[in-house]
Amino acid sequence: MAASGFYDPRLERIFPPNAAVRSDGALEIGGCALPELAAEYGTPLYVIDEQGLRDRMRAYRDGLAERWPNSQVAFASKSFPVLAAYAIAAAEGLAIDVAGAGELLLALESGAPPELIHLHGNAKSSEELALAVDAGIGTIVLDGEADVERLDALLTRPQDVLVRIIPGVDPRVPKAISTGGAGSKFGLPIPQARQLIERLAAHPYLNVVGLHLHIGSQVLEVEPFVRAVEAVRELGEFPVYNIGGGLGVDYHLRHRAPSLDAYLDAITAAARRVLPAGSRLVIEPGRSLVARSGVTAYRVNNVKRTGATFVAVDGGLADQLNVALMDMEFTPIVADRADAVPDTTAQLVGRQCESGDLLVDGATLAAPAAGDTIVLAATGAYGYTLSNNYNGALKPAVVFCRDGASRLAVRRQSYAEFLGHHVGPSEQAWAC
Ligand SMILES: *Cc1c(COP(=O)(O)O)cnc(C)c1O
């Protein structure tokens, strides 16, 4: 195996598969040097290892198909709602999961086949459902009676649907991302799901083809997935079982998420025990599909030594909200000197006005200085998703890199776009 050139070779498993360190010490992703990308596209910048992402999609698709031939992997697109990512997922043979009109429009615009699109959500509007029905999407996941009533008013032909159930499985993950426990706002408890399914048996258009569940995100053990598969047994036999996503990711050298093989082995072994032979098994990975392929690049604006050393960059909560929402522990590196052993322990902070705007607590960095490019590894999932305009920050650009070439996937928001949402003094006389 070629040496990656990182100061610590163990970092290879946290950074994208096609990350390497050039002889001058610059970190490269997909053959593009990060300090050069930062100069060309500006910072903060989300950078994607396109080949790494494609390879991961194939590993998921082929890995599941080898173990359970009648299977489907759907890209849970909320993890990275970028048009290019939808197009790549469709090109790699994945189905697409959306949870609202905006994501549905991105999926349709990407050219993904409508029959491979699934719509979820616990509060779908009639307009959203109409858009989905008109587009002819493959599957709508019913959260309960409200969806049935709205679809009743819309449908003039059969529509395949799944019923979302609460499996009563509470994985050990932060509360904000646990969705399968008894108190979940998503789906129906098993007895209510049973009643709904019985009632829909005679429905002229709503065709219940199976069940759906999703237990949560950043799950770092396989056992909760096994319990969730086992929970569906009570409801009888169906052609389709969608068991959601949720596999965790290593953000730090200390983390050890289950491998893709271990996860697929566990769920398919459980499926073999409890699901009818020949039924279709669907999974919906988001985080574990995209996180490792993406990094976020920042420019250092300020290095200050007070009680502690603070290395302040030009982004923060506005582009990496997960640090505050989920206490994420990301792995940083000075992209100009990725071969240099860190000599500085610092608080890596952002520029937004909150003390929670701490990107890495106790970051170890190699001689950080103003003007350096600092990269956070494994930030491909939910970073872009949660980007916002806190303190007037502009939503960052997204660039895909492969074989030494970079392609812009999302333009950086401009100040004109930022200001343009507001109704100002030229249109309304606010000052009188
Ligand atoms: C968020 C979500 C996923 C993806 O979860 P990950 O943890 O990103 O894999 C899959 N299915 C549903 C219904 C979701 O809400």
Tab-separated table of N, CA and C in Angstrom, residues 96-160:
chain	number	residue	atom	x	y	z
A	96	ILE	N	-33.272	6.956	-4.184
A	96	ILE	CA	-33.084	8.247	-3.494
A	96	ILE	C	-34.222	8.445	-2.502
A	97	ASP	N	-33.821	8.825	-1.324
A	97	ASP	CA	-34.743	9.102	-0.243
A	97	ASP	C	-34.894	10.600	-0.044
A	98	VAL	N	-36.131	11.098	-0.048
A	98	VAL	CA	-36.327	12.533	0.174
A	98	VAL	C	-37.342	12.725	1.303
A	99	ALA	N	-37.266	13.886	1.939
A	99	ALA	CA	-38.181	14.131	3.068
A	99	ALA	C	-38.839	15.495	2.942
A	100	GLY	N	-39.146	15.896	1.731
A	100	GLY	CA	-39.818	17.182	1.568
A	100	GLY	C	-39.741	17.621	0.125
A	101	ALA	N	-40.522	18.674	-0.194
A	101	ALA	CA	-40.604	19.116	-1.585
A	101	ALA	C	-39.242	19.569	-2.119
A	102	GLY	N	-38.450	20.241	-1.287
A	102	GLY	CA	-37.155	20.741	-1.760
A	102	GLY	C	-36.240	19.602	-2.179
A	103	GLU	N	-36.133	18.596	-1.326
A	103	GLU	CA	-35.299	17.444	-1.677
A	103	GLU	C	-35.893	16.686	-2.865
A	104	LEU	N	-37.218	16.618	-2.929
A	104	LEU	CA	-37.854	15.937	-4.069
A	104	LEU	C	-37.535	16.664	-5.378
A	105	LEU	N	-37.579	17.993	-5.344
A	105	LEU	CA	-37.254	18.749	-6.558
A	105	LEU	C	-35.800	18.532	-6.973
A	106	LEU	N	-34.904	18.473	-5.987
A	106	LEU	CA	-33.496	18.197	-6.317
A	106	LEU	C	-33.369	16.816	-6.963
A	107	ALA	N	-34.055	15.841	-6.391
A	107	ALA	CA	-33.965	14.469	-6.927
A	107	ALA	C	-34.490	14.426	-8.361
A	108	LEU	N	-35.621	15.075	-8.601
A	108	LEU	CA	-36.202	15.055	-9.950
A	108	LEU	C	-35.294	15.797	-10.926
A	109	GLU	N	-34.796	16.947	-10.473
A	109	GLU	CA	-33.925	17.773	-11.317
A	109	GLU	C	-32.627	17.029	-11.686
A	110	SER	N	-32.180	16.139	-10.786
A	110	SER	CA	-30.915	15.422	-11.037
A	110	SER	C	-31.060	14.383	-12.138
A	111	GLY	N	-32.301	14.070	-12.505
A	111	GLY	CA	-32.503	13.034	-13.510
A	111	GLY	C	-32.677	11.644	-12.924
A	112	ALA	N	-32.750	11.542	-11.598
A	112	ALA	CA	-32.987	10.226	-10.981
A	112	ALA	C	-34.348	9.705	-11.451
A	113	PRO	N	-34.458	8.415	-11.759
A	113	PRO	CA	-35.749	7.874	-12.198
A	113	PRO	C	-36.790	8.037	-11.078
A	114	PRO	N	-37.952	8.641	-11.367
A	114	PRO	CA	-38.961	8.853	-10.313
A	114	PRO	C	-39.333	7.577	-9.578
A	115	GLU	N	-39.356	6.449	-10.283
A	115	GLU	CA	-39.783	5.216	-9.610
A	115	GLU	C	-38.791	4.784	-8.531
A	116	LEU	N	-37.578	5.361	-8.550
A	116	LEU	CA	-36.600	5.019	-7.509
A	116	LEU	C	-36.565	6.043	-6.384
A	117	ILE	N	-37.522	6.958	-6.364
A	117	ILE	CA	-37.551	7.971	-5.302
A	117	ILE	C	-38.564	7.564	-4.228
A	118	HIS	N	-38.152	7.723	-2.957
A	118	HIS	CA	-39.033	7.449	-1.819
A	118	HIS	C	-39.266	8.766	-1.085
A	119	LEU	N	-40.494	9.032	-0.710
A	119	LEU	CA	-40.795	10.232	0.084
A	119	LEU	C	-41.199	9.847	1.503
A	120	HIS	N	-40.483	10.456	2.472
A	120	HIS	CA	-40.783	10.272	3.897
A	120	HIS	C	-41.287	11.549	4.483
A	121	GLY	N	-41.582	11.508	5.777
A	121	GLY	CA	-41.854	12.732	6.524
A	121	GLY	C	-43.030	12.550	7.452
A	122	ASN	N	-42.963	13.193	8.606
A	122	ASN	CA	-44.031	13.059	9.590
A	122	ASN	C	-45.025	14.212	9.493
A	123	ALA	N	-44.818	15.146	8.564
A	123	ALA	CA	-45.725	16.302	8.463
A	123	ALA	C	-45.788	16.743	7.007
A	124	LYS	N	-46.116	15.800	6.131
A	124	LYS	CA	-46.138	16.122	4.702
A	124	LYS	C	-47.372	16.974	4.395
A	125	SER	N	-47.186	17.975	3.558
A	125	SER	CA	-48.321	18.814	3.167
A	125	SER	C	-49.005	18.210	1.941
A	126	SER	N	-50.237	18.670	1.669
A	126	SER	CA	-50.932	18.208	0.466
A	126	SER	C	-50.161	18.587	-0.789
A	127	GLU	N	-49.542	19.786	-0.770
A	127	GLU	CA	-48.787	20.238	-1.951
A	127	GLU	C	-47.620	19.295	-2.221
A	128	GLU	N	-46.934	18.902	-1.162
A	128	GLU	CA	-45.797	17.981	-1.318
A	128	GLU	C	-46.249	16.627	-1.852
A	129	LEU	N	-47.335	16.146	-1.291
A	129	LEU	CA	-47.838	14.842	-1.734
A	129	LEU	C	-48.310	14.921	-3.183
A	130	ALA	N	-48.906	16.071	-3.560
A	130	ALA	CA	-49.351	16.231	-4.948
A	130	ALA	C	-48.153	16.229	-5.893
A	131	LEU	N	-47.102	16.911	-5.488
A	131	LEU	CA	-45.879	16.935	-6.308
A	131	LEU	C	-45.343	15.511	-6.496
A	132	ALA	N	-45.335	14.747	-5.405
A	132	ALA	CA	-44.816	13.375	-5.450
A	132	ALA	C	-45.677	12.490	-6.351
A	133	VAL	N	-46.991	12.626	-6.207
A	133	VAL	CA	-47.914	11.800	-6.999
A	133	VAL	C	-47.811	12.178	-8.482
A	134	ASP	N	-47.790	13.487	-8.764
A	134	ASP	CA	-47.690	13.941	-10.157
A	134	ASP	C	-46.393	13.478	-10.808
A	135	ALA	N	-45.317	13.446	-10.023
A	135	ALA	CA	-44.022	13.034	-10.583
A	135	ALA	C	-43.950	11.520	-10.763
A	136	GLY	N	-44.893	10.796	-10.163
A	136	GLY	CA	-44.882	9.339	-10.289
A	136	GLY	C	-43.785	8.671	-9.488
A	137	ILE	N	-43.518	9.184	-8.294
A	137	ILE	CA	-42.431	8.565	-7.521
A	137	ILE	C	-42.818	7.163	-7.071
A	138	GLY	N	-41.806	6.355	-6.811
A	138	GLY	CA	-42.036	4.941	-6.555
A	138	GLY	C	-42.769	4.662	-5.268
A	139	THR	N	-42.339	5.299	-4.179
A	139	THR	CA	-42.844	4.920	-2.862
A	139	THR	C	-43.099	6.141	-2.002
A	140	ILE	N	-44.246	6.150	-1.358
A	140	ILE	CA	-44.527	7.155	-0.332
A	140	ILE	C	-44.629	6.418	0.986
A	141	VAL	N	-43.936	6.931	1.998
A	141	VAL	CA	-43.963	6.289	3.306
A	141	VAL	C	-45.039	6.973	4.144
A	142	LEU	N	-46.057	6.223	4.526
A	142	LEU	CA	-47.161	6.768	5.319
A	142	LEU	C	-46.733	6.884	6.769
A	143	ASP	N	-46.898	8.090	7.304
A	143	ASP	CA	-46.584	8.285	8.715
A	143	ASP	C	-47.808	8.005	9.578
A	144	GLY	N	-49.005	8.058	8.966
A	144	GLY	CA	-50.230	7.823	9.737
A	144	GLY	C	-51.435	8.292	8.954
A	145	GLU	N	-52.543	8.514	9.682
A	145	GLU	CA	-53.821	8.832	9.042
A	145	GLU	C	-53.787	10.106	8.202
A	146	ALA	N	-53.028	11.109	8.636
A	146	ALA	CA	-53.038	12.386	7.903
A	146	ALA	C	-52.589	12.169	6.458
A	147	ASP	N	-51.569	11.345	6.275
A	147	ASP	CA	-51.110	11.061	4.912
A	147	ASP	C	-52.188	10.335	4.112
A	148	VAL	N	-52.900	9.417	4.783
A	148	VAL	CA	-53.951	8.646	4.094
A	148	VAL	C	-55.044	9.594	3.617
A	149	GLU	N	-55.482	10.496	4.495
A	149	GLU	CA	-56.545	11.443	4.112
A	149	GLU	C	-56.119	12.310	2.943
A	150	ARG	N	-54.910	12.834	3.011
A	150	ARG	CA	-54.451	13.730	1.943
A	150	ARG	C	-54.303	12.970	0.628
A	151	LEU	N	-53.767	11.760	0.711
A	151	LEU	CA	-53.597	10.984	-0.529
A	151	LEU	C	-54.952	10.549	-1.091
A	152	ASP	N	-55.902	10.259	-0.207
A	152	ASP	CA	-57.259	9.914	-0.653
A	152	ASP	C	-57.813	10.988	-1.577
A	153	ALA	N	-57.516	12.225	-1.236
A	153	ALA	CA	-58.044	13.350	-2.002
A	153	ALA	C	-57.293	13.564	-3.313
A	154	LEU	N	-56.130	12.932	-3.435
A	154	LEU	CA	-55.272	13.212	-4.585
A	154	LEU	C	-55.223	12.102	-5.629
A	155	LEU	N	-55.288	10.860	-5.154
A	155	LEU	CA	-54.943	9.736	-6.031
A	155	LEU	C	-56.055	9.405	-7.024
A	156	THR	N	-55.631	9.152	-8.247
A	156	THR	CA	-56.576	8.663	-9.251
A	156	THR	C	-56.067	7.353	-9.857
A	157	ARG	N	-54.947	6.871	-9.285
A	157	ARG	CA	-54.402	5.582	-9.733
A	157	ARG	C	-53.616	4.973	-8.568
A	158	PRO	N	-53.237	3.700	-8.668
A	158	PRO	CA	-52.566	3.060	-7.529
A	158	PRO	C	-51.211	3.704	-7.201
A	159	GLN	N	-50.907	3.730	-5.935
A	159	GLN	CA	-49.622	4.245	-5.450
A	159	GLN	C	-49.071	3.270	-4.424
A	160	ASP	N	-47.836	2.812	-4.630
A	160	ASP	CA	-47.204	1.948	-3.630
A	160	ASP	C	-46.830	2.780	-2.408
